[in-house]
CSV table of C-alpha atoms in Angstrom, one decimal:
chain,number,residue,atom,x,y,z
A,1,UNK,CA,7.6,14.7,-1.9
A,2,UNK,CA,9.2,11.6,-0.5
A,3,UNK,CA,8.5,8.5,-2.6
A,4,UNK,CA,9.0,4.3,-2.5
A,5,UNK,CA,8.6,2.2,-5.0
A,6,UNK,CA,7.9,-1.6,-4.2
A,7,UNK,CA,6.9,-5.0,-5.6
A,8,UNK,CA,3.3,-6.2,-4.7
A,9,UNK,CA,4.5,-9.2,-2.7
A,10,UNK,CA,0.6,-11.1,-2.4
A,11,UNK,CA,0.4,-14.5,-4.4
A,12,UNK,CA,-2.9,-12.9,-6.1
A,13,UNK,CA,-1.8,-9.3,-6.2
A,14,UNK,CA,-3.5,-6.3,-4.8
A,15,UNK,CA,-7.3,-7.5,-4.2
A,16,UNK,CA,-9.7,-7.6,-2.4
A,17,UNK,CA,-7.8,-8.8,1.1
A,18,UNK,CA,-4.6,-7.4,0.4
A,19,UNK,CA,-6.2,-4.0,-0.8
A,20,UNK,CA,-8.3,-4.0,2.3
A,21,UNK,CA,-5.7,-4.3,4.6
A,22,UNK,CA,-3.3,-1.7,3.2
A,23,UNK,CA,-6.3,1.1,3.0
A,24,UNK,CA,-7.3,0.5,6.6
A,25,UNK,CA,-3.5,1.0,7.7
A,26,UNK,CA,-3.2,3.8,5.1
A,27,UNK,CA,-6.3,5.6,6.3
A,28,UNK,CA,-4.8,5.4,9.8
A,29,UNK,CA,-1.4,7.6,8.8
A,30,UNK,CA,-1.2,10.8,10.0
A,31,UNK,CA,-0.2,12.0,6.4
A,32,UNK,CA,-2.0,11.4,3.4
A,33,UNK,CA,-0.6,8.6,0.9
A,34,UNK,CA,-1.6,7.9,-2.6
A,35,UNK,CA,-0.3,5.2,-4.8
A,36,UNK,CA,0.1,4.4,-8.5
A,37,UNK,CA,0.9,1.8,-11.3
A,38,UNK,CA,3.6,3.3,-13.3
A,39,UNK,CA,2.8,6.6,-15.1
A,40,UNK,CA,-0.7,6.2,-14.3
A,41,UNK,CA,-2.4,8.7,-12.3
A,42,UNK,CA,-2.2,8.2,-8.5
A,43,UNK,CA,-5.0,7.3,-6.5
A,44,UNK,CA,-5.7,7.6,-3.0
A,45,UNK,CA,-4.0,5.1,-0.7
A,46,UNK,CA,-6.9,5.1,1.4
A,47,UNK,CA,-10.0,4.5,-1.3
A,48,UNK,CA,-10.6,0.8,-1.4
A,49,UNK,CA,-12.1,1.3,-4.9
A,50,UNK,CA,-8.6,3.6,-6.1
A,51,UNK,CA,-6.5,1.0,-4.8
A,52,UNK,CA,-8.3,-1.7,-6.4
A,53,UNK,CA,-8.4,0.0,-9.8
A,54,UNK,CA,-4.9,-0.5,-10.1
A,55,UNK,CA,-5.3,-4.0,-11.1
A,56,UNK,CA,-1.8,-4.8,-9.3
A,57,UNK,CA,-0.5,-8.4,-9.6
A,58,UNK,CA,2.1,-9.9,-8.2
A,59,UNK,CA,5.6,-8.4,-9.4
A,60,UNK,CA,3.9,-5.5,-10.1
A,61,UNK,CA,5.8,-2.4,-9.1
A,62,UNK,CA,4.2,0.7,-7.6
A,63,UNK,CA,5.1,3.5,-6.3
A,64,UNK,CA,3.6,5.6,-2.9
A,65,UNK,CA,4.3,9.2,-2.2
A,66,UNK,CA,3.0,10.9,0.9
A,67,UNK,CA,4.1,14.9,2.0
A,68,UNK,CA,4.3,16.2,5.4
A,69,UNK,CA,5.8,15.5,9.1
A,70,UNK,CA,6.8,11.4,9.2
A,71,UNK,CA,6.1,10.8,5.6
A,72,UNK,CA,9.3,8.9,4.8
A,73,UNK,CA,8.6,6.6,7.9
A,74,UNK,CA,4.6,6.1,6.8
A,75,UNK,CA,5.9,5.3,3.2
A,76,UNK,CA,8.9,2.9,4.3
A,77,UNK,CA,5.6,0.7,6.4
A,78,UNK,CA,3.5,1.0,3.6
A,79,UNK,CA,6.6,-0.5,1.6
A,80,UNK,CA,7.1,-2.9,3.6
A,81,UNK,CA,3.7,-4.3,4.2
A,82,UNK,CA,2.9,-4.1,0.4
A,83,UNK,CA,6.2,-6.4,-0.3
A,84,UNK,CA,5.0,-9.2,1.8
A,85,UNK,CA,2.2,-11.9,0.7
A,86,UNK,CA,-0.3,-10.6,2.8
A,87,UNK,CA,-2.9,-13.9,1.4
A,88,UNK,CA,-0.4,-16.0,3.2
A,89,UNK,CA,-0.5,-14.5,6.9
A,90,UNK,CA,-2.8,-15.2,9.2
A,91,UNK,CA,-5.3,-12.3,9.6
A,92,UNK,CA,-3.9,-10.9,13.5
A,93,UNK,CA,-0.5,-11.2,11.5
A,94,UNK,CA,-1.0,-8.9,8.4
A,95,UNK,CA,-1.4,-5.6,9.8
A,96,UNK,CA,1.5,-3.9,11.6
A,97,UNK,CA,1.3,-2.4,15.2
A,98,UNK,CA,1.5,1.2,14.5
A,99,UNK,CA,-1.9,2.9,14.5
């Protein structure tokens, strides 16, 4: 199962805009994603409420993981949109164009 890890890139970390941005673009993969803090137990990259039980701060490194046909591509977006401070761009700005 391909994996990334990646630095939470948002000034305030992984909540409640940030979080709500990556599950909407997670839940629109054609693969399913999860994500997790460390050796914690991965959550769902698509539950609002998984994601933000990670309590993920800034610098905070996580790792997704996602199995099947254009997961490596699905996890290198994720990646990227999860590096960037997503509080900072302007809302049209923050998610990416792929459905």
């Amino acid at each position: 199962m391909p994996e990334r890890s990646v630095i939470i890139g948002s000034a305030q970390g992984l909540h409640a805009r940030p979080a709500k941005i990556f599950v909407h673009i997670a839940a629109q993969q054609p693969v399913p994603v999860s994500i997790r803090v460390g050796d914690r137990a991965p959550v769902p990259a698509n539950s609002i409420l998984g994601v933000l039980s990670l309590g993920a701060a800034q610098g905070t490194e996580v790792t997704l993981s996602a199995d099947g046909d254009g997961a490596a591509e699905v996890l290198d977006e994720l990646a990227d949109l999860l590096s960037r401070d997503l509080d900072a761009e302007e809302p049209d700005h923050a998610s990416t164009t792929q459905p």
